[in-house]
Steps between C-alpha positions, in 0.01 A plus 500: 500500500473826699238482775323815618593578859373854540255741335535855631307813410688832504304827494703813436449857376807638317304780332181291485363179650620162372424144611775248430510123557826323576501120471799318653602140440700233681776539239562860602350641181222755523267676257298819521165602355286813490154500663421872487133589448482878489285638782424153640850378583430360846212286373747306284762494775250339736383253236857388450605488864184346643384270221769430242829475688392214733407267212828546311747387767670177398389511136735451206579851374553366146136395465385844384199385297373268773534771767320749274209260450494418872470867598242575230276193522569415860360825639159431335438879489675567170629810326470856627786749540602397854518127429669539162756753626591259780535210255706722270748581774555132580530419131763770439703386799494138382615596150776705665611192696488274194716743305754522779519121531548471124745788489292664227290814462129419504447595136730213401274260691202638306649405166765765457488847353262572212653848450799708599308713748152615603379831360368717783299819517531789740241739642500859377257709698443869558253752631421597139573380148817705460653363819410143405674534165808652663526199727444263209795659326712425807411132460608509137833646609542204739454259211140389552318371194153526656337758730160527665348849487273618784404864554309706748146582382394867504229553759595196713714545811671164457528244223601134499862447397616853580737563790778730607761233428671493162562131452253312716146528628400377845129552575481309832538736794334635811340321791161534329412507128518826309189590302538613139238637262447406138338640185491277192404788268798714607734203465372402155566853372860494621640162392493545118685832543757328724584245231485742210757720669689192615546375145593848377770534766623141538465367147395157378798289605385482863215278624234700686263345757213628714317372809128580540495318836153348464330841470283462187192310389556271200346745253704789643811286470413420139466871426834582667675217318365630170608856580852372573539285189694768304774494767562124483513417870690189608200436722205650683504347848211410731246686290204365698456273804557142386279305741265469201747368245242523223502881533820509297311367198318834478830690510641277226204587276598866501879526498819337375709654779671206677350416839677386818349388829564275798718657769237412762434151361597211726433191289466371148122506543501879517651512152361188330223659293703810423779285357297233324279755325801723422338797672838627622850524357704495823443317828637694799470243781809500718706240681411613852123526461439215256639199684870534426715391207326163483152641439605800291666259257161332452337834424776584252471159331125547451557854372761380251241285325304817416788735419453690827826622649608566858540843658540441872417762758819639654421795725676578829255283698691202360827448681829434316430130563199512271683716247773236482243220465314697230823543301589130520146422385503766228838400366385141455142510366459516121214751507659769717380849410634757744573539873394796711796636694479759772821560693501441873637734763864475606381360835310220325793411276728483803268259683460285187839478322445358153673387183256634240618788286374763253670589175363699206134429560544131583533317831669171575458296821872419518664160521525453876360162615130512588315827470811709562350710778546487878377674814717673758307403812702722732427804288139395445444489877573873520190583295180435693168431332265797480144461377438659161200504269444548131272797422128471437314684227171688470327676217467875533147459638631274779407162350749225588699399191788283381848613603 
């Protein structure tokens, strides 16, 4: 049995900040996991270095479930994004080790492939509707089967999901948070036009998605979902803040547009009512923020009982380690729905060489043993951490609001 001899935390910034855990064993096999928490990276790094690493030395690296329970129950203070991101990183690294010892890709250890590949969606964004549709057409040319449409809103200087980059969106920047301003009424007027023109230009053979980013009240979300019904969205994401899970019942009463939520969830308890009462269609919890592969499998298993499918978050704040883990997970679970995929920078890909691949709208994790992703520590050391924040949001009258 491989015994843990070292748990190291590597913080690097190849285009953006990432926190990576590397677990080494007495058999010379190591595994890596992602612990990145966007805008709060060093909080997780400290949690791992100061509180988690010391209790893992000497433990059997094969005892993944026992170590997960030890880190979750043993801390007494359960859940929360810092704790669960730290546990997730350890969990990923241990699955990576187990796969390498077995000589198998992780998805084979999870029961094997349930499909040939994981359908992914890209992000089409533009300063106006026309530019968004032009970029969506570029995704179609690349073979994507699903695209998220986000457009600048007339009268607002900045809009969530819109950036100067064509194929990815990175909102975390600056030494202090940027402040954005929001108008629900202006937004609600734009979105139906965006999808009407999107369907006219892109046709009906492409899945179209949209992210509200927690901006609406439940009744506003119900109205938007109803307005969008003619355009048959794949999903409407994060329509309202989900701390009050019951709020989604009100949305359900007013629209048949499929609903997705959960990228900021960190445990099964955040999604329990939403799943059991079938208030959502897709659960978006991700490997890195929801306790790793071990815990995300529990969420997926509960969701499967209620015909809720997965749709894991996959923005650039997740390193290639998490993307690999998400693809192994997605390839194996029976109720996979879709995987968000935002390409990383060339610098990031160089620091994290990986086996996963894209082909005609689908991604596959590859068949390398373990997760199939590594970290070039020499190259990573060249990119120093630099503090970065996600933006904050205010209404036009200055009232603090949801970003």
